[in-house]
Amino acid sequence: MRASDAERERVAEVLREAVAEGRLQMEEFEQRLDATYKARTHGELEPLVRDLPAPGGVVAPVGQGSSPARTGSAGVDWAACVGGPATSTGAFAFWGGFRRKGTWTVARRFTAFAMWGGGEIDLREARFEDREIVVRCFTIMGGMQVTVPPELDVEVRGIGIMGGFGDRASGEGIPSPGSPRVRITGFALMGGVDVERKRTKAEKERERERARQLKKGSGED
């Protein structure tokens, strides 16, 4: 069974509590946390918390229970991330590649095309020209990777023809209040487009730092 972002977050919450209580050493915590965010199935998640109680002392099987409070980009001030002129309205790759990553402003209609090449569209640190955004991805014998943060409102409606339009974003994650709505469409002909939710390395490091502070505070008490 494929694991969802909410399930990965539940496992991460168990690990944070465990290191704060002294059940895990920091090195083991970091190893398990990395494995948690890389896990794609329940079978990969379950061993990471099999020997640990959930917060409150009750073992929480993967796939059950309510989602914990969101961290990382959950604190985004979406109002401050919407508006202003777009810095890019499209991208093109032919026998090559393109990348839209970091701090950039996505046009309300963004079109990407790749033929015999590839591209990367990363929205995790992006701003948005409007609250309604359409990202159109077209690839012919090429590939595109679209990465979005867990709290962004995303809908994927792409078509694969002798190829694939992978959707690991719709129905995953929990859109936070005020999030822009991003609709990802297009088609892949003898190629592939993959859309997935993922946190940035900086957000993961902040989680590790919070866990260290929790452990330090617990020791001082």
Coordinates of N, CA and C in Angstrom, one line a residue:
M1 N 0.8 -1.2 0.0 CA 0.0 0.0 0.0 C 0.9 1.2 0.0
R2 N 0.6 2.2 -0.9 CA 1.4 3.4 -1.0 C 1.1 4.3 0.3
A3 N 2.1 4.9 0.8 CA 2.0 5.8 1.9 C 1.7 7.2 1.5
S4 N 0.9 7.9 2.3 CA 0.6 9.3 2.0 C 1.5 10.2 2.8
D5 N 1.4 11.5 2.5 CA 2.2 12.5 3.2 C 1.7 12.5 4.7
A6 N 0.4 12.4 4.9 CA -0.1 12.5 6.2 C 0.4 11.3 7.1
E7 N 0.6 10.2 6.5 CA 1.1 9.0 7.2 C 2.6 9.2 7.5
R8 N 3.3 9.8 6.6 CA 4.7 10.0 6.8 C 4.9 11.0 8.0
E9 N 4.0 12.0 8.0 CA 4.0 13.0 9.1 C 3.7 12.4 10.4
R10 N 2.8 11.4 10.5 CA 2.5 10.8 11.7 C 3.7 10.0 12.3
V11 N 4.4 9.4 11.4 CA 5.6 8.6 11.7 C 6.7 9.6 12.2
A12 N 6.8 10.8 11.5 CA 7.8 11.8 11.9 C 7.5 12.3 13.3
E13 N 6.2 12.5 13.6 CA 5.8 12.9 15.0 C 6.2 12.0 16.0
V14 N 6.0 10.7 15.8 CA 6.4 9.6 16.7 C 7.9 9.7 17.0
L15 N 8.6 9.9 15.9 CA 10.1 9.9 16.1 C 10.5 11.2 16.9
R16 N 9.9 12.3 16.6 CA 10.2 13.5 17.4 C 10.0 13.3 18.8
E17 N 8.8 12.7 19.2 CA 8.5 12.5 20.6 C 9.5 11.5 21.2
A18 N 9.9 10.5 20.4 CA 10.8 9.5 20.9 C 12.2 10.1 21.3
V19 N 12.7 10.9 20.4 CA 14.0 11.5 20.7 C 13.9 12.5 21.9
A20 N 12.8 13.2 22.0 CA 12.6 14.1 23.1 C 12.6 13.4 24.4
E21 N 12.0 12.1 24.4 CA 11.9 11.3 25.6 C 13.1 10.5 25.9
G22 N 14.1 10.6 25.0 CA 15.3 9.8 25.2 C 15.3 8.4 24.7
R23 N 14.2 8.0 24.0 CA 14.1 6.6 23.5 C 15.0 6.4 22.3
L24 N 15.3 7.5 21.6 CA 16.2 7.4 20.4 C 17.4 8.3 20.6
Q25 N 18.6 7.9 20.2 CA 19.7 8.8 20.1 C 19.6 9.7 18.9
M26 N 20.2 10.8 18.9 CA 20.0 11.8 17.8 C 20.5 11.2 16.5
E27 N 21.5 10.5 16.4 CA 22.0 9.9 15.2 C 20.9 8.9 14.6
E28 N 20.4 8.1 15.5 CA 19.3 7.1 15.0 C 18.1 7.9 14.6
F29 N 17.7 8.9 15.3 CA 16.6 9.7 15.0 C 16.7 10.3 13.6
E30 N 17.9 10.9 13.3 CA 18.1 11.5 12.0 C 18.0 10.4 10.9
Q31 N 18.6 9.2 11.1 CA 18.5 8.2 10.1 C 17.1 7.7 9.9
R32 N 16.3 7.6 10.9 CA 14.9 7.2 10.8 C 14.1 8.3 10.1
L33 N 14.4 9.5 10.4 CA 13.6 10.6 9.8 C 13.9 10.7 8.4
D34 N 15.1 10.6 8.0 CA 15.4 10.6 6.5 C 14.7 9.4 5.8
A35 N 14.7 8.2 6.4 CA 14.1 7.1 5.9 C 12.6 7.3 5.8
T36 N 12.0 8.0 6.7 CA 10.5 8.3 6.7 C 10.1 9.1 5.5
Y37 N 10.9 10.2 5.2 CA 10.5 11.0 4.1 C 10.8 10.4 2.7
K38 N 11.7 9.4 2.7 CA 12.0 8.7 1.5 C 11.0 7.5 1.3
A39 N 10.3 7.1 2.3 CA 9.5 5.9 2.2 C 8.3 6.1 1.3
R40 N 8.0 5.1 0.5 CA 6.9 5.2 -0.4 C 5.7 4.3 -0.1
T41 N 6.0 3.3 0.8 CA 4.9 2.3 1.1 C 4.8 2.2 2.6
H42 N 3.7 1.6 3.1 CA 3.5 1.3 4.5 C 4.5 0.3 5.0
G43 N 4.9 -0.6 4.1 CA 5.9 -1.6 4.5 C 7.3 -1.0 4.9
E44 N 7.6 0.2 4.3 CA 8.8 0.9 4.6 C 8.7 1.7 5.8
L45 N 7.5 2.2 6.1 CA 7.3 3.1 7.3 C 7.1 2.3 8.6
E46 N 6.4 1.2 8.6 CA 6.1 0.4 9.8 C 7.4 0.1 10.6
P47 N 8.5 -0.4 10.0 CA 9.6 -0.8 10.9 C 10.2 0.4 11.6
L48 N 10.0 1.6 11.1 CA 10.6 2.8 11.7 C 10.0 3.1 13.0
V49 N 8.8 2.7 13.3 CA 8.1 3.0 14.6 C 7.6 1.8 15.3
R50 N 8.0 0.6 14.8 CA 7.5 -0.6 15.4 C 7.8 -0.7 16.9
D51 N 9.0 -0.2 17.3 CA 9.5 -0.4 18.7 C 9.2 0.9 19.5
L52 N 8.4 1.8 19.0 CA 8.2 3.1 19.7 C 6.7 3.3 19.9
P53 N 6.4 3.9 21.1 CA 5.0 4.3 21.3 C 4.7 5.6 20.6
A54 N 3.4 5.8 20.3 CA 3.0 7.1 19.7 C 2.9 8.2 20.9
P55 N 2.9 9.5 20.5 CA 2.7 10.5 21.6 C 1.5 10.1 22.5
G56 N 1.7 10.1 23.8 CA 0.6 9.7 24.7 C 0.8 8.3 25.1
G57 N 1.7 7.6 24.6 CA 2.0 6.2 25.1 C 1.3 5.1 24.4
V58 N 0.5 5.4 23.3 CA -0.2 4.4 22.6 C 0.4 4.1 21.3
V59 N 0.7 2.9 20.9 CA 1.3 2.6 19.6 C 0.3 2.9 18.5
A60 N 0.7 3.6 17.5 CA -0.1 4.1 16.5 C 0.3 3.4 15.2
P61 N -0.5 2.4 14.7 CA -0.2 1.8 13.4 C -0.2 2.8 12.3
V62 N 0.7 2.5 11.3 CA 0.7 3.4 10.2 C -0.6 3.3 9.4
G63 N -1.1 4.5 9.0 CA -2.4 4.5 8.2 C -3.6 4.7 9.1
Q64 N -3.4 4.8 10.4 CA -4.5 5.1 11.3 C -4.2 6.3 12.1
G65 N -5.3 6.9 12.7 CA -5.1 8.0 13.6 C -5.3 9.3 12.8
S66 N -5.3 10.4 13.5 CA -5.5 11.7 12.9 C -4.2 12.3 12.5
S67 N -4.2 13.2 11.6 CA -2.9 13.8 11.2 C -2.5 14.8 12.2
P68 N -1.2 14.8 12.5 CA -0.6 15.8 13.5 C -0.6 17.2 12.9
A69 N -0.3 18.1 13.7 CA -0.2 19.5 13.2 C 0.9 19.6 12.2
R70 N 0.7 20.3 11.2 CA 1.6 20.4 10.1 C 2.8 21.3 10.5
T71 N 4.0 21.0 10.0 CA 5.2 21.8 10.3 C 5.8 22.3 9.0
G72 N 6.9 23.0 9.1 CA 7.6 23.4 7.9 C 6.7 24.5 7.2
S73 N 6.4 24.2 5.9 CA 5.7 25.2 5.1 C 4.2 25.5 5.6
A74 N 3.8 24.7 6.6 CA 2.4 25.0 7.2 C 2.4 26.4 7.7
G75 N 3.5 27.0 8.1 CA 3.5 28.4 8.6 C 3.6 29.4 7.6
V76 N 3.5 29.1 6.3 CA 3.7 30.0 5.2 C 2.6 31.1 5.3
D77 N 3.0 32.3 5.1 CA 2.0 33.4 5.0 C 1.6 33.5 3.5
W78 N 0.5 32.8 3.2 CA 0.2 32.7 1.7 C -0.2 34.0 1.2
A79 N -0.7 34.9 2.0 CA -1.1 36.2 1.5 C 0.1 37.0 1.0
A80 N 1.3 36.7 1.6 CA 2.5 37.4 1.2 C 3.1 36.7 0.0
C81 N 2.7 35.5 -0.3 CA 3.2 34.8 -1.4 C 2.4 34.9 -2.7
V82 N 1.4 35.7 -2.7 CA 0.5 35.8 -3.8 C 0.5 37.3 -4.3
G83 N 0.7 37.5 -5.6 CA 0.7 38.8 -6.2 C 2.0 39.2 -6.7
G84 N 2.0 40.3 -7.5 CA 3.3 40.7 -8.1 C 3.5 40.1 -9.5
P85 N 4.3 40.7 -10.3 CA 4.5 40.3 -11.7 C 5.2 38.9 -11.7
A86 N 4.8 38.1 -12.7 CA 5.5 36.8 -12.8 C 6.9 37.0 -13.3
T87 N 7.8 36.2 -12.8 CA 9.2 36.2 -13.3 C 9.4 35.2 -14.4
S88 N 8.4 34.3 -14.6 CA 8.5 33.3 -15.6 C 7.1 32.8 -16.1
T89 N 6.9 32.8 -17.4 CA 5.6 32.4 -17.9 C 5.7 31.1 -18.6
G90 N 6.9 30.6 -18.8 CA 7.0 29.3 -19.4 C 8.5 28.8 -19.5
A91 N 8.6 27.6 -20.0 CA 9.9 27.0 -20.1 C 10.0 26.0 -21.3
F92 N 11.2 25.9 -21.9 CA 11.3 25.1 -23.1 C 12.6 24.3 -23.1
A93 N 12.5 23.1 -23.5 CA 13.7 22.3 -23.6 C 13.7 21.4 -24.9
F94 N 14.7 21.5 -25.7 CA 14.9 20.6 -26.9 C 16.3 20.1 -26.9
W95 N 16.4 18.8 -26.7 CA 17.7 18.2 -26.6 C 18.5 18.8 -25.4
G96 N 17.8 19.2 -24.4 CA 18.5 19.8 -23.3 C 17.5 19.8 -22.1
G97 N 17.7 20.8 -21.2 CA 16.8 20.8 -20.0 C 16.6 22.2 -19.5
F98 N 15.6 22.4 -18.6 CA 15.3 23.6 -18.0 C 15.0 23.4 -16.5
R99 N 15.1 24.5 -15.7 CA 14.9 24.4 -14.3 C 14.2 25.7 -13.8
R100 N 13.1 25.5 -13.1 CA 12.5 26.6 -12.4 C 12.5 26.2 -10.9
K101 N 13.3 26.8 -10.1 CA 13.5 26.4 -8.7 C 13.9 27.5 -7.8
G102 N 13.7 27.4 -6.5 CA 14.0 28.5 -5.6 C 12.9 29.5 -5.5
T103 N 13.3 30.8 -5.3 CA 12.4 31.9 -5.2 C 12.1 32.4 -6.6
W104 N 10.9 32.2 -7.1 CA 10.5 32.7 -8.4 C 9.0 32.9 -8.3
T105 N 8.5 33.7 -9.2 CA 7.0 34.0 -9.2 C 6.4 33.3 -10.4
V106 N 5.5 32.4 -10.2 CA 4.8 31.6 -11.2 C 3.7 32.4 -11.9
A107 N 3.7 32.5 -13.2 CA 2.6 33.2 -13.9 C 1.3 32.4 -13.7
R108 N 0.2 33.2 -13.8 CA -1.2 32.5 -13.6 C -1.4 31.5 -14.7
R109 N -0.7 31.6 -15.8 CA -0.7 30.5 -16.9 C 0.7 30.2 -17.2
F110 N 1.2 29.1 -16.8 CA 2.6 28.8 -17.0 C 2.7 27.5 -17.9
T111 N 3.4 27.6 -19.0 CA 3.4 26.5 -20.0 C 4.9 26.0 -20.1
A112 N 5.1 24.7 -20.0 CA 6.4 24.1 -20.1 C 6.3 23.0 -21.2
F113 N 7.4 23.0 -22.0 CA 7.5 22.0 -23.1 C 8.9 21.4 -23.1
A114 N 8.9 20.1 -23.3 CA 10.2 19.4 -23.4 C 10.1 18.3 -24.4
M115 N 11.0 18.3 -25.4 CA 11.1 17.3 -26.4 C 12.5 16.8 -26.5
W116 N 12.7 15.5 -26.3 CA 14.0 14.9 -26.2 C 14.8 15.6 -25.2
G117 N 14.2 16.0 -24.1 CA 14.9 16.7 -23.0 C 14.1 16.5 -21.8
G118 N 14.5 17.3 -20.8 CA 13.8 17.2 -19.5 C 13.7 18.6 -18.8
G119 N 12.9 18.6 -17.8 CA 12.7 19.9 -17.0 C 12.3 19.6 -15.6
E120 N 12.6 20.6 -14.8 CA 12.2 20.6 -13.3 C 11.5 21.8 -13.0
I121 N 10.3 21.7 -12.4 CA 9.5 22.8 -11.9 C 9.3 22.6 -10.4
D122 N 9.9 23.4 -9.6 CA 9.8 23.3 -8.1 C 9.0 24.5 -7.6
L123 N 7.9 24.2 -6.9 CA 7.0 25.3 -6.4 C 7.2 25.4 -4.9
R124 N 8.1 24.7 -4.3 CA 8.2 24.7 -2.8 C 8.6 26.1 -2.2
E125 N 9.3 26.9 -2.9 CA 9.7 28.2 -2.4 C 9.2 29.3 -3.4
A126 N 8.3 29.0 -4.2 CA 7.8 29.9 -5.3 C 6.8 30.9 -4.7
R127 N 6.6 32.0 -5.4 CA 5.5 32.9 -5.2 C 4.6 32.7 -6.4
F128 N 3.4 33.3 -6.3 CA 2.3 33.0 -7.3 C 1.7 34.4 -7.7
E129 N 1.6 34.5 -9.0 CA 1.0 35.8 -9.6 C -0.4 36.0 -9.2
D130 N -1.1 34.9 -9.0 CA -2.6 34.9 -8.7 C -2.9 33.8 -7.8
R131 N -4.1 33.8 -7.3 CA -4.6 32.7 -6.4 C -5.0 31.4 -7.2
E132 N -5.3 31.6 -8.5 CA -5.6 30.5 -9.4 C -4.5 30.4 -10.4
I133 N -3.8 29.3 -10.3 CA -2.7 29.1 -11.2 C -2.9 27.8 -12.0
V134 N -2.5 27.9 -13.3 CA -2.6 26.7 -14.2 C -1.1 26.5 -14.7
V135 N -0.6 25.3 -14.4 CA 0.7 24.9 -15.0 C 0.5 23.8 -16.0
R136 N 0.8 24.1 -17.3 CA 0.6 23.2 -18.4 C 1.9 22.5 -18.8
C137 N 2.0 21.2 -18.7 CA 3.2 20.5 -19.0 C 3.0 19.6 -20.2
F138 N 3.8 19.8 -21.2 CA 3.8 19.0 -22.4 C 5.2 18.4 -22.7
T139 N 5.2 17.1 -22.9 CA 6.5 16.5 -23.2 C 6.4 15.4 -24.2
I140 N 7.3 15.4 -25.1 CA 7.4 14.4 -26.2 C 8.7 13.7 -26.1
M141 N 8.7 12.4 -25.8 CA 10.0 11.7 -25.6 C 10.9 12.4 -24.7
G142 N 10.3 12.9 -23.6 CA 11.1 13.6 -22.6 C 10.5 13.4 -21.2
G143 N 11.0 14.2 -20.3 CA 10.4 14.0 -18.9 C 10.4 15.3 -18.2
M144 N 9.5 15.4 -17.2 CA 9.4 16.6 -16.4 C 9.1 16.2 -14.9
Q145 N 9.7 16.9 -14.0 CA 9.5 16.6 -12.6 C 8.9 17.9 -12.0
V146 N 7.7 17.8 -11.4 CA 7.0 18.9 -10.7 C 6.9 18.6 -9.2
T147 N 7.5 19.5 -8.4 CA 7.5 19.3 -7.0 C 6.8 20.4 -6.3
V148 N 5.8 20.0 -5.4 CA 5.0 21.0 -4.7 C 5.1 20.7 -3.2
P149 N 4.9 21.7 -2.4 CA 4.9 21.6 -0.9 C 3.7 20.8 -0.4
P150 N 3.7 20.2 0.8 CA 2.6 19.4 1.3 C 1.3 20.3 1.5
E151 N 1.5 21.5 1.8 CA 0.3 22.4 2.2 C -0.3 23.2 1.0
L152 N 0.2 23.0 -0.2 CA -0.3 23.7 -1.3 C -1.5 22.9 -1.9
D153 N -2.6 23.7 -2.3 CA -3.8 23.1 -2.9 C -3.5 22.8 -4.3
V154 N -3.4 21.5 -4.7 CA -3.0 21.1 -6.0 C -4.0 20.1 -6.6
E155 N -4.2 20.2 -7.9 CA -5.1 19.3 -8.6 C -4.3 18.9 -9.9
V156 N -4.2 17.6 -10.2 CA -3.5 17.1 -11.3 C -4.5 16.5 -12.3
R157 N -4.4 17.0 -13.6 CA -5.3 16.5 -14.6 C -4.5 16.3 -15.9
G158 N -3.5 15.4 -15.9 CA -2.7 15.2 -17.1 C -3.0 13.9 -17.8
I159 N -2.6 13.8 -19.0 CA -2.8 12.5 -19.8 C -1.5 12.0 -20.3
G160 N -1.4 10.7 -20.2 CA -0.2 10.0 -20.7 C -0.6 9.2 -21.9
I161 N 0.1 9.4 -23.0 CA -0.1 8.6 -24.3 C 1.2 7.9 -24.6
M162 N 1.2 6.6 -24.5 CA 2.4 5.8 -24.6 C 3.5 6.4 -23.7
G163 N 3.0 6.9 -22.5 CA 3.8 7.5 -21.5 C 3.1 7.6 -20.2
G164 N 3.5 8.4 -19.3 CA 2.8 8.5 -18.0 C 2.7 9.9 -17.6
F165 N 1.6 10.2 -16.9 CA 1.4 11.5 -16.2 C 1.2 11.2 -14.7
G166 N 2.3 11.0 -14.0 CA 2.2 10.6 -12.6 C 1.6 11.6 -11.6
D167 N 0.7 11.2 -10.8 CA 0.1 12.1 -9.8 C 0.3 11.5 -8.4
R168 N 1.3 12.1 -7.7 CA 1.5 11.8 -6.3 C 1.2 13.0 -5.4
A169 N 0.3 13.9 -5.9 CA 0.0 15.1 -5.2 C -1.5 15.2 -4.9
S170 N -2.4 14.9 -5.8 CA -3.8 15.1 -5.6 C -4.2 14.1 -4.5
G171 N -5.0 14.6 -3.5 CA -5.4 13.7 -2.4 C -4.4 13.5 -1.4
E172 N -3.1 14.0 -1.6 CA -2.1 13.9 -0.6 C -1.9 15.2 0.1
G173 N -1.3 15.2 1.2 CA -1.1 16.5 1.9 C -2.4 17.1 2.4
I174 N -2.2 18.2 3.1 CA -3.4 18.9 3.7 C -3.2 20.4 3.4
P175 N -3.9 20.9 2.3 CA -3.8 22.3 2.0 C -4.1 23.2 3.2
S176 N -3.2 24.2 3.4 CA -3.4 25.1 4.6 C -4.3 26.2 4.1
P177 N -5.0 26.9 5.1 CA -5.9 28.0 4.8 C -5.2 29.1 4.0
G178 N -5.9 29.6 3.0 CA -5.3 30.6 2.2 C -4.4 30.2 1.0
S179 N -4.2 28.9 0.9 CA -3.3 28.4 -0.1 C -3.8 28.8 -1.5
P180 N -3.0 29.2 -2.4 CA -3.4 29.3 -3.8 C -3.8 27.9 -4.4
R181 N -4.6 27.9 -5.4 CA -5.0 26.7 -6.1 C -4.2 26.5 -7.3
V182 N -3.5 25.4 -7.4 CA -2.6 25.2 -8.6 C -3.2 23.9 -9.3
R183 N -3.5 24.1 -10.6 CA -4.0 23.0 -11.4 C -2.9 22.7 -12.4
I184 N -2.5 21.4 -12.4 CA -1.4 20.9 -13.3 C -2.0 20.1 -14.4
T185 N -1.9 20.5 -15.6 CA -2.5 19.8 -16.8 C -1.4 19.5 -17.8
G186 N -1.9 18.9 -18.9 CA -1.0 18.7 -20.1 C -1.0 17.2 -20.5
F187 N 0.0 16.8 -21.3 CA 0.1 15.4 -21.7 C 1.5 15.0 -21.9
A188 N 1.8 13.7 -21.8 CA 3.1 13.2 -22.0 C 3.0 12.1 -23.1
L189 N 3.7 12.4 -24.2 CA 3.7 11.5 -25.4 C 5.0 10.7 -25.4
M190 N 5.0 9.4 -25.2 CA 6.2 8.6 -25.1 C 7.2 9.3 -24.2
G191 N 6.7 9.8 -23.1 CA 7.6 10.4 -22.1 C 6.9 10.4 -20.8
G192 N 7.3 11.3 -19.8 CA 6.7 11.2 -18.5 C 6.7 12.6 -17.8
V193 N 5.6 12.8 -17.1 CA 5.5 14.0 -16.2 C 5.2 13.4 -14.8
D194 N 6.0 13.8 -13.8 CA 5.7 13.2 -12.4 C 5.5 14.4 -11.5
V195 N 4.4 14.4 -10.8 CA 4.0 15.4 -9.8 C 4.0 14.8 -8.4
E196 N 4.8 15.4 -7.5 CA 4.9 14.8 -6.2 C 5.0 16.0 -5.1
R197 N 4.6 15.6 -3.9 CA 4.7 16.5 -2.8 C 6.0 16.2 -2.0
K198 N 6.7 17.2 -1.6 CA 8.0 16.9 -0.9 C 8.4 18.2 -0.2
R199 N 9.0 18.0 1.0 CA 9.5 19.1 1.8 C 10.9 19.5 1.3
T200 N 11.4 20.7 1.6 CA 12.7 21.1 1.2 C 13.7 20.6 2.3
K201 N 15.0 20.5 1.9 CA 16.0 20.1 2.9 C 16.0 21.1 4.1
A202 N 15.8 22.4 3.8 CA 15.8 23.3 4.9 C 14.7 23.0 5.9
E203 N 13.5 22.6 5.4 CA 12.4 22.3 6.3 C 12.7 21.1 7.2
K204 N 13.3 20.1 6.5 CA 13.7 18.9 7.2 C 14.7 19.2 8.3
E205 N 15.7 20.1 8.0 CA 16.7 20.5 9.0 C 16.1 21.2 10.2
R206 N 15.1 22.0 9.9 CA 14.4 22.7 11.0 C 13.7 21.7 11.9
E207 N 13.1 20.7 11.3 CA 12.5 19.7 12.1 C 13.5 19.0 13.0
R208 N 14.7 18.7 12.4 CA 15.7 18.1 13.3 C 16.1 19.0 14.4
E209 N 16.2 20.3 14.1 CA 16.6 21.3 15.1 C 15.5 21.4 16.2
R210 N 14.2 21.3 15.8 CA 13.2 21.3 16.8 C 13.3 20.1 17.7
A211 N 13.6 19.0 17.1 CA 13.7 17.7 17.9 C 14.9 17.8 18.9
R212 N 16.0 18.5 18.4 CA 17.1 18.6 19.3 C 16.8 19.5 20.5
Q213 N 16.0 20.6 20.2 CA 15.6 21.5 21.3 C 14.6 20.8 22.2
L214 N 13.7 20.0 21.7 CA 12.8 19.2 22.6 C 13.6 18.3 23.5
K215 N 14.6 17.6 22.9 CA 15.4 16.7 23.7 C 16.2 17.5 24.8
K216 N 16.8 18.7 24.4 CA 17.5 19.5 25.3 C 16.6 20.0 26.5
G217 N 15.4 20.4 26.1 CA 14.5 20.9 27.1 C 14.1 19.8 28.1
S218 N 13.8 18.6 27.5 CA 13.5 17.5 28.4 C 14.6 17.1 29.3
G219 N 15.9 17.2 28.9 CA 17.0 16.9 29.7 C 17.2 17.9 30.8
E220 N 16.9 19.2 30.5 CA 17.0 20.2 31.5 C 16.0 20.1 32.6
D221 N 14.8 19.6 32.2 CA 13.7 19.4 33.2 C 14.1 18.2 34.1

